[in-house]
Each structure stands twice: as structure tokens, then as C-alpha cells.
Short mmCIF file of C-alpha atoms in Angstrom, two decimals:
data_model
loop_
_atom_site.label_atom_id
_atom_site.label_comp_id
_atom_site.label_asym_id
_atom_site.label_seq_id
_atom_site.Cartn_x
_atom_site.Cartn_y
_atom_site.Cartn_z
CA ARG H 589 -9.97 28.78 -3.62
CA ARG H 590 -7.73 26.44 -1.11
CA LYS H 591 -4.48 28.28 0.24
CA LYS H 592 -1.56 25.40 -0.81
CA MET H 593 -0.31 23.98 2.57
CA GLU H 594 3.51 24.33 2.95
CA SER H 595 6.01 21.61 1.92
CA PHE H 596 9.21 20.44 2.79
CA ASN H 597 11.30 18.93 -0.51
CA VAL H 598 13.44 15.69 0.44
CA ARG H 599 16.03 14.28 -2.40
CA PRO H 600 15.20 10.45 -2.85
CA GLU H 601 18.38 8.91 -1.93
CA ASP H 602 18.13 10.56 1.12
CA VAL H 603 14.19 9.64 1.99
CA LYS H 604 16.29 5.93 1.10
CA ARG H 605 19.18 6.29 3.32
CA PHE H 606 16.85 7.43 6.16
CA VAL H 607 14.50 4.88 5.94
CA SER H 608 17.83 2.34 6.24
CA ASP H 609 19.24 4.26 8.73
CA SER H 610 16.33 4.49 11.12
CA LEU H 611 15.41 -0.10 10.32
CA VAL H 612 19.00 -0.66 10.33
CA LYS H 613 19.36 1.61 14.01
CA VAL H 614 16.40 -0.87 16.14
CA GLY H 615 17.61 -4.12 13.93
CA ALA H 616 16.85 -5.01 11.56
CA THR H 617 19.45 -6.22 8.58
CA VAL H 618 20.49 -3.69 5.79
CA GLY H 619 19.54 -6.23 3.68
CA ASN H 620 15.83 -6.47 5.00
CA ALA H 621 15.87 -2.07 5.66
CA LYS H 622 17.07 -2.04 1.70
CA THR H 623 13.63 -3.53 0.75
CA VAL H 624 11.75 -1.64 2.82
CA ALA H 625 13.65 1.51 1.73
CA ASP H 626 12.44 0.01 -2.18
CA VAL H 627 8.88 0.49 -1.22
CA LEU H 628 8.58 2.78 0.85
CA THR H 629 10.44 5.68 -1.83
CA ALA H 630 8.69 3.76 -4.35
CA ALA H 631 4.86 4.67 -2.87
CA ASP H 632 5.95 8.36 -2.37
CA LEU H 633 7.28 8.76 -6.23
CA ARG H 634 3.76 7.57 -7.43
CA GLY H 635 2.26 10.07 -5.25
CA HIS H 636 0.55 7.32 -2.79
CA TYR H 637 2.24 9.40 0.40
CA SER H 638 -0.36 7.45 2.92
CA HIS H 639 2.21 4.28 1.97
CA GLY H 640 5.35 5.89 1.43
CA LEU H 641 7.64 7.55 3.96
CA ASN H 642 4.64 8.09 6.49
CA ARG H 643 4.53 5.01 7.55
CA LEU H 644 8.22 4.55 8.57
CA ASP H 645 7.60 5.24 12.80
CA LYS H 646 4.68 2.81 12.78
CA TYR H 647 7.58 -0.21 11.72
CA VAL H 648 10.40 1.82 13.84
CA ASN H 649 8.14 1.22 16.98
CA GLU H 650 7.20 -2.20 16.33
CA ILE H 651 10.64 -3.64 15.59
CA GLU H 652 11.68 -1.76 19.08
CA LYS H 653 8.48 -3.32 20.94
CA GLY H 654 9.16 -6.36 20.17
CA PHE H 655 6.19 -7.42 17.71
CA CYS H 656 7.91 -7.47 14.37
CA ASN H 657 11.42 -8.97 13.50
CA GLY H 658 13.22 -6.74 11.03
CA GLN H 659 16.21 -9.35 11.10
CA VAL H 660 13.89 -13.08 10.19
CA SER H 661 14.12 -13.98 6.56
CA PRO H 662 10.61 -16.06 5.98
CA VAL H 663 10.71 -20.10 5.04
CA ILE H 664 8.44 -22.16 3.12
CA ILE H 665 6.05 -24.50 5.02
CA LYS H 666 5.36 -26.40 2.05
CA GLU H 667 5.30 -26.06 -1.66
CA THR H 668 3.83 -28.10 -4.80
CA PRO H 669 4.90 -27.08 -8.16
CA SER H 670 2.23 -23.95 -8.22
CA THR H 671 1.48 -23.15 -4.73
CA ALA H 672 3.25 -22.60 -1.27
CA PHE H 673 2.29 -21.89 1.87
CA VAL H 674 4.61 -19.49 3.53
CA ASP H 675 6.06 -18.61 7.17
CA GLY H 676 6.79 -15.03 7.39
CA LYS H 677 8.64 -14.72 11.18
CA ASP H 678 6.59 -11.91 12.09
CA GLY H 679 9.51 -10.50 9.89
CA LEU H 680 8.76 -6.74 8.04
CA GLY H 681 6.09 -6.87 5.47
CA MET H 682 8.11 -5.92 2.12
CA VAL H 683 11.03 -8.52 3.24
CA VAL H 684 7.86 -11.00 3.29
CA SER H 685 5.92 -10.14 0.82
CA LYS H 686 8.61 -9.73 -2.01
CA PHE H 687 9.91 -13.17 -0.97
CA CYS H 688 6.51 -14.81 -1.72
CA MET H 689 5.76 -12.67 -4.99
CA ASP H 690 8.79 -13.91 -6.55
CA LEU H 691 8.93 -17.60 -5.23
CA ALA H 692 4.93 -16.44 -7.29
CA ILE H 693 6.80 -15.90 -10.42
CA ALA H 694 9.51 -18.51 -10.15
CA LYS H 695 6.89 -21.14 -10.28
CA ALA H 696 4.87 -19.42 -12.86
CA LYS H 697 7.27 -19.00 -14.98
CA GLN H 698 7.45 -23.22 -14.58
CA THR H 699 3.82 -24.12 -14.46
CA GLY H 700 2.37 -20.94 -15.93
CA ILE H 701 -0.10 -19.93 -13.00
CA ALA H 702 1.22 -19.73 -9.15
CA TRP H 703 -0.12 -19.08 -5.96
CA VAL H 704 1.48 -18.45 -2.97
CA ASN H 705 0.03 -17.45 0.77
CA CYS H 706 1.50 -16.43 4.06
CA THR H 707 0.89 -16.29 7.38
CA ALA H 708 2.98 -14.30 10.15
CA SER H 709 3.45 -11.03 8.31
CA ASN H 710 2.75 -7.42 8.89
CA HIS H 711 1.37 -4.57 6.74
CA TYR H 712 3.53 -4.46 3.79
CA GLY H 713 3.14 -1.00 1.75
CA MET H 714 1.92 -0.21 -0.95
CA ALA H 715 0.31 -3.27 -2.84
CA ALA H 716 1.01 -2.39 -6.31
CA TRP H 717 4.94 -2.72 -5.86
CA TYR H 718 4.80 -6.50 -5.91
CA VAL H 719 2.16 -6.82 -8.82
CA MET H 720 4.64 -4.39 -11.04
CA ARG H 721 7.56 -7.04 -10.77
CA ALA H 722 5.77 -9.65 -11.98
CA ALA H 723 4.37 -7.17 -15.12
CA GLU H 724 8.38 -6.55 -15.42
CA GLU H 725 8.78 -10.14 -16.48
CA GLY H 726 5.93 -10.39 -18.84
CA LEU H 727 3.21 -11.95 -15.51
CA ILE H 728 -0.65 -11.06 -14.72
CA GLY H 729 -0.13 -10.36 -11.35
CA MET H 730 -2.70 -10.23 -8.21
CA ASN H 731 -1.72 -10.04 -4.65
CA MET H 732 -4.35 -9.14 -1.41
CA THR H 733 -3.77 -8.52 2.16
CA ASN H 734 -6.32 -8.63 5.47
CA SER H 735 -5.16 -6.08 7.72
CA SER H 736 -6.27 -4.31 11.06
CA PRO H 737 -9.81 -4.07 11.57
CA LEU H 738 -10.51 -0.59 9.90
CA GLN H 739 -13.81 -1.14 8.15
CA VAL H 740 -17.31 -0.67 9.38
CA PRO H 741 -19.46 -3.35 7.07
CA THR H 742 -22.93 -2.92 5.89
CA ARG H 743 -25.68 -2.52 8.10
CA ALA H 744 -22.54 -2.67 11.44
CA LYS H 745 -21.91 0.27 14.31
CA LYS H 746 -18.35 -1.45 15.00
CA ILE H 747 -15.21 -2.14 12.63
CA ALA H 748 -15.14 -5.86 11.82
CA LEU H 749 -13.03 -6.17 8.44
CA GLY H 750 -9.99 -4.12 7.51
CA SER H 751 -9.34 -2.43 4.52
CA ASN H 752 -8.21 -5.12 3.19
CA PRO H 753 -7.09 -4.06 -0.48
CA ILE H 754 -6.26 -6.15 -3.80
CA SER H 755 -3.53 -4.83 -6.44
CA PHE H 756 -3.68 -6.28 -10.14
CA ALA H 757 -1.03 -5.78 -13.14
CA ALA H 758 -0.48 -6.79 -16.24
CA PRO H 759 1.61 -6.08 -18.87
CA ALA H 760 1.16 -4.22 -22.01
CA LYS H 761 3.79 -3.35 -25.09
CA ASN H 762 6.69 -0.96 -25.05
CA GLY H 763 7.35 -1.82 -21.36
CA GLU H 764 3.59 -0.16 -20.44
CA VAL H 765 1.80 -1.72 -17.46
CA PHE H 766 -2.27 -1.49 -16.62
CA VAL H 767 -2.19 -1.22 -12.37
CA VAL H 768 -5.22 -2.06 -10.18
CA ASP H 769 -4.26 -1.28 -6.56
CA LEU H 770 -7.27 -0.10 -4.28
CA ALA H 771 -8.64 -0.64 -0.89
CA THR H 772 -12.10 -2.48 -0.21
CA CYS H 773 -13.12 0.14 1.59
CA ASN H 774 -13.77 4.41 -0.09
CA VAL H 775 -10.18 4.84 1.55
CA ALA H 776 -6.50 3.23 2.80
CA ILE H 777 -7.03 4.11 6.52
CA GLY H 778 -3.25 5.98 5.65
CA LYS H 779 -5.03 8.70 3.92
CA VAL H 780 -7.10 10.06 6.66
CA GLU H 781 -4.55 9.71 9.07
CA LEU H 782 -2.58 12.33 6.42
CA ASN H 783 -5.11 14.52 6.63
CA LEU H 784 -4.77 14.58 10.16
CA ARG H 785 -1.12 15.62 10.04
CA LYS H 786 -1.97 18.32 7.45
CA GLY H 787 -4.85 19.76 9.85
CA ILE H 788 -7.54 19.07 7.09
CA ASP H 789 -10.95 17.76 6.91
CA ILE H 790 -11.86 14.58 5.25
CA PRO H 791 -14.44 14.10 1.99
CA ILE H 792 -18.02 12.82 3.44
CA GLY H 793 -18.04 9.09 2.44
CA TRP H 794 -14.42 8.48 3.78
CA GLY H 795 -15.46 7.63 7.27
CA VAL H 796 -18.25 6.77 10.21
CA ASP H 797 -17.57 8.53 13.78
CA GLU H 798 -18.59 6.34 17.13
CA ASP H 799 -21.84 6.32 15.87
CA GLY H 800 -21.76 4.76 12.65
CA LYS H 801 -22.43 8.69 11.27
CA ASP H 802 -20.62 10.16 8.05
CA THR H 803 -17.99 12.84 9.48
CA SER H 804 -15.61 14.88 7.72
CA ASP H 805 -13.49 14.72 10.72
CA PRO H 806 -10.20 12.42 10.59
CA SER H 807 -9.76 12.60 14.15
CA LYS H 808 -13.66 11.04 14.98
CA VAL H 809 -12.44 8.69 12.37
CA LEU H 810 -9.14 7.15 13.65
CA ASN H 811 -10.79 7.42 17.25
CA GLY H 812 -13.48 5.30 17.82
CA GLY H 813 -14.92 5.53 14.03
CA GLY H 814 -13.92 3.65 11.40
CA LEU H 815 -14.23 3.61 7.10
CA MET H 816 -17.13 3.26 5.08
CA PRO H 817 -16.68 -0.46 2.60
CA MET H 818 -16.53 0.46 -0.85
CA GLY H 819 -19.17 2.14 -2.38
CA GLY H 820 -20.23 4.20 0.85
CA THR H 821 -23.75 3.14 1.91
CA GLU H 822 -25.78 0.03 1.81
CA GLU H 823 -28.22 2.34 -0.68
CA THR H 824 -24.93 3.65 -3.20
CA GLY H 825 -23.21 0.15 -3.29
CA GLY H 826 -21.46 -0.50 0.43
CA TYR H 827 -22.12 -4.54 0.56
CA LYS H 828 -19.96 -4.66 -2.41
CA GLY H 829 -16.80 -3.46 -0.69
CA TYR H 830 -17.58 -5.62 2.17
CA GLY H 831 -18.03 -8.55 -0.13
CA LEU H 832 -14.85 -7.99 -1.52
CA ALA H 833 -13.34 -7.04 1.92
CA THR H 834 -14.75 -10.61 2.94
CA MET H 835 -13.82 -12.17 0.21
CA VAL H 836 -9.41 -10.54 0.43
CA ASP H 837 -9.96 -12.52 4.15
CA VAL H 838 -10.86 -16.07 3.06
CA LEU H 839 -8.28 -16.04 0.07
CA CYS H 840 -5.39 -14.10 2.84
CA GLY H 841 -6.47 -15.11 6.94
CA VAL H 842 -8.44 -17.87 6.65
CA LEU H 843 -7.14 -20.00 3.95
CA GLY H 844 -3.14 -19.29 6.35
CA GLY H 845 -4.64 -20.15 8.98
CA GLY H 846 -3.78 -16.82 11.10
CA PRO H 847 -5.57 -14.41 12.75
CA PHE H 848 -8.96 -12.53 10.40
CA GLY H 849 -11.52 -10.20 10.37
CA GLN H 850 -11.70 -9.33 14.35
CA HIS H 851 -9.30 -11.15 15.86
CA ILE H 852 -6.58 -9.13 13.79
CA LYS H 853 -4.63 -6.88 16.58
CA PRO H 854 -6.21 -3.58 16.64
CA TRP H 855 -4.12 -0.48 14.00
CA VAL H 856 -2.95 0.97 17.61
CA GLU H 857 0.58 0.80 18.84
CA GLY H 858 1.89 -1.46 21.66
CA VAL H 859 -0.72 -3.89 21.21
CA GLY H 860 1.14 -7.27 19.93
CA LYS H 861 2.04 -8.41 17.08
CA ALA H 862 -0.07 -8.29 13.74
CA SER H 863 0.23 -11.93 12.61
CA LEU H 864 -1.03 -10.17 8.84
CA GLY H 865 -2.02 -13.38 5.64
CA HIS H 866 -1.28 -11.84 2.49
CA SER H 867 -1.82 -13.99 -1.07
CA PHE H 868 0.05 -13.66 -4.66
CA MET H 869 -0.74 -15.00 -8.00
CA ALA H 870 1.04 -14.87 -11.16
CA LEU H 871 0.02 -15.86 -14.30
CA ASN H 872 1.19 -16.80 -17.99
CA PRO H 873 -0.81 -15.28 -20.30
CA ASP H 874 1.78 -16.70 -23.12
CA CYS H 875 -0.30 -20.30 -22.12
CA PHE H 876 -3.93 -18.83 -23.75
CA ALA H 877 -4.38 -16.38 -27.13
CA PRO H 878 -1.54 -15.58 -28.33
CA GLY H 879 -1.19 -11.28 -28.11
CA PHE H 880 -1.90 -10.79 -24.97
CA GLN H 881 0.06 -7.92 -24.76
CA ASP H 882 -1.22 -6.80 -27.93
CA ARG H 883 -4.24 -6.36 -26.91
CA LEU H 884 -3.72 -5.24 -23.79
CA SER H 885 -2.20 -1.89 -25.37
CA VAL H 886 -5.52 -1.81 -27.51
CA MET H 887 -7.72 -1.93 -24.70
CA MET H 888 -6.44 0.98 -22.74
CA GLU H 889 -5.95 3.23 -25.44
CA GLU H 890 -9.12 3.16 -26.76
CA LEU H 891 -10.38 3.50 -23.06
CA ARG H 892 -7.85 6.64 -22.69
CA ASN H 893 -10.01 8.29 -26.02
CA LEU H 894 -13.40 8.12 -24.89
CA LYS H 895 -14.86 11.78 -25.13
CA PRO H 896 -13.98 13.07 -21.15
CA VAL H 897 -17.26 14.97 -19.76
CA ASP H 898 -15.27 17.82 -19.37
CA PRO H 899 -12.62 18.43 -21.84
CA SER H 900 -9.82 20.19 -19.70
CA ARG H 901 -9.89 16.84 -17.55
CA PRO H 902 -8.80 14.16 -19.79
CA MET H 903 -9.81 10.03 -19.91
CA MET H 904 -7.78 7.78 -17.95
CA ILE H 905 -7.77 4.54 -16.93
CA ALA H 906 -6.18 2.78 -13.62
CA GLY H 907 -2.49 3.33 -12.72
CA ASP H 908 -2.19 6.77 -15.22
CA PRO H 909 -2.70 9.73 -12.45
CA GLU H 910 0.28 7.49 -10.47
CA LEU H 911 2.15 7.19 -13.90
CA LYS H 912 1.75 10.89 -14.67
CA PHE H 913 2.69 11.88 -11.10
CA SER H 914 5.80 9.35 -11.19
CA LYS H 915 6.71 11.44 -14.47
CA GLU H 916 6.92 14.89 -12.28
CA THR H 917 8.47 13.44 -9.84
CA GLU H 918 11.28 11.61 -11.49
CA ILE H 919 12.02 15.61 -13.22
CA LYS H 920 11.83 17.53 -10.18
CA GLY H 921 14.27 15.67 -8.06
CA TYR H 922 12.60 15.31 -4.44
CA TYR H 923 9.14 14.47 -3.14
CA SER H 924 7.10 16.67 -0.83
CA TYR H 925 5.88 16.13 2.89
CA PRO H 926 4.50 18.08 5.20
CA PRO H 927 5.99 19.49 7.92
CA LYS H 928 4.55 17.85 10.67
CA LEU H 929 5.57 14.70 9.06
CA ILE H 930 9.30 15.66 8.91
CA ALA H 931 9.39 17.08 12.91
CA ASP H 932 7.30 13.97 13.66
CA LEU H 933 10.28 12.04 11.82
CA ASN H 934 13.03 14.14 12.86
CA GLU H 935 11.86 13.89 16.59
CA MET H 936 12.26 10.04 16.05
CA ALA H 937 16.13 10.18 14.87
CA ALA H 938 17.01 12.31 17.58
CA ARG H 939 16.18 9.79 19.98
CA ILE H 940 17.07 6.76 18.00
CA GLN H 941 20.28 8.49 17.05
CA VAL H 942 20.27 8.81 13.56
CA GLU H 943 21.13 11.69 11.15
CA PRO H 944 17.85 13.38 10.49
CA ILE H 945 15.82 14.26 6.80
CA ARG H 946 17.74 16.80 4.76
CA ILE H 947 15.12 19.35 3.50
CA ILE H 948 16.34 20.84 0.01
CA LYS H 949 13.76 23.15 0.13
CA LYS H 950 10.27 24.15 1.73
CA GLU H 951 7.22 25.55 -0.82
#
């Protein structure tokens, strides 16, 4: 039986305070810092710790080095009633993405469907946060982004595509939402980094070493290796994840005239601007058959009610694990983090001179 890892517990309001203080200290506006804090804490609330507070030091470093501008707001380059092309101005990815998603929502309410693409953006955190905004407005939302090369395509020996996630959300009855948020590789790079911080192995199938061979060592994936496409090897369908990752880059980098594939900067500090591309779609289901939310609720419940192989592991649908985790976290009233993450961030806090994270208790 695996020994429980030690963790440090922190109140959500202090996580938000620390994120905002840190970003404002290095030059972000208060409003932009708040948007980032909202997205990072939402990720931790849903159990996506790889995309929450774990990401803060990267954003701080990129602002400090001048690769990301924490003060700018995105600008519409051109638009039609149902489309828009946006210049992110190398701003914080969350700020750019919130702007684009909200623009798509506004347009879809008028035209029924909208697609917004942006260029010159940065890492935008948890993709689901944006599409859930569409679902809250009664719309279907979808988004995707390219990213730094991290994925080794089927039959290749080196990284050439990003994790290139896709997220989708649709509103059901009584405020329930069907949410899908997935990378087009078997796992996001942040989960490999988190295992390295915790000092534990990764499962076979997550990544490969510099020779393209399966490895359970997260440091080998992060140093010369790469992530496997969704599906794993060619024999187990990895070419499908490879194809999806390519599709995402077509709709993000290629469509927006920005870097794509191997032309995007590497996932390391101090090598230049990311210039990422994102795409956002909003669709009004009322433009089609009536009763969409009712039917979606029926479908969700039918899937949940399927007889499980193991009665101790009840059926779930996409988004259920995160919903369960968020409810449990809200009851506890705190987030739990690896001690090394808190130590690293408090070291950063001392360097930039902001109040450190307040730990309420250790477990």
C-alpha cells in the first residue's frame, strides 16, 4: 500500500491573494492578475493541480523576462458577425482567452454560432474554464490551443507537436454541465512535472526518453524525451492522438498565422515569446431541435446508470471526477499542495518581495 504523501493545505482565498500579489509585483495590472488567479484556483478546485498554482512561477518568470506582457489587453484585428481574429499582444493567456471566449459567446447569441481565433498569446491554463463560461450562458462551447513541442508523433524520434488540448462543454438541466477537457497526448506535461516535484514515477505510456523508448522516469521525459500521443504506440492507436494534435494546430497556429509545430518555442524558461494560437467556438443549441438540455441530461444519466465492472468503482462520465473533487474541496475549505511546490513558491515570494503563502496545516 502506497504511503500517503505529505501535503500543505492552503485556503483558496490565500491562493488567489498570492497569485494576484505575485503577478502585480512583476508588472501585471490588478485586473489581469485577478483573471489569472481565477483560472488557476478553478483548476486546483477541480483537482487539476498541474494547471493551477503549479504554473504560477512560469508566468512570473515570463513577465520578468519580457516574453509576456501582464499589462496589455487583446485587440480585434478583423471580424464578421460570427467570426473574429484577435491579436493577444503577447499578453497573459488567461486574459486573452477570456476575452476571446466572451466575444464568441456574444456573437453566438446574435448569430447562433461563432468562431474566434487569436494569435500572439501565452499558456492559458485549464481549457475547461473557458468553455464552462459558454455553458453557463446556455451555449455549447469548444476551445483548443497549440503549445510548445512536447509530443513525439507516431514513428518519430523527437518532439514535434504540443500537447494541443481540446475542451468542450454543453449545458444540461438544472445547471449541470457536460465537460470534456483533454490533451491530445496521453497526459499533460504538468502532470509529469508534478510527479517530478513529488519524487514519484510516472506510469508507462505517459512519455518516452531521448531514444523514443517508454520510461517511468519523469526527468527523462522532461530532459530530451517527450510525451506520447493519445493512444500510446502505433499498435494501440497513438496515430489517432497524433492526428488530433495536428488538427488542433491547423485550427490554432496555422489558421492564425502564428508559429506551429516545431516553430513554437520550447517548453523551457528564457528562450523567447510563446506566440501561441487558440481557437474558441460557441454554438446556440436552440438553433436546432428543441429540448437539447433535457436530452443531454437523459444521456448523461443513462451512461452513469450503466452496470460497472467493479461495483466499488461506479460509472462516471467526463467531468464527473472533477465535479466530485470540487464538491469535496469546497466542504474541506482548502487546497492541498506538495511541500516542494510551496517551498519553491515561497522562495520566489522572498525574491520578488511579496507575502508568502500561508499554510493552515500539514497532513
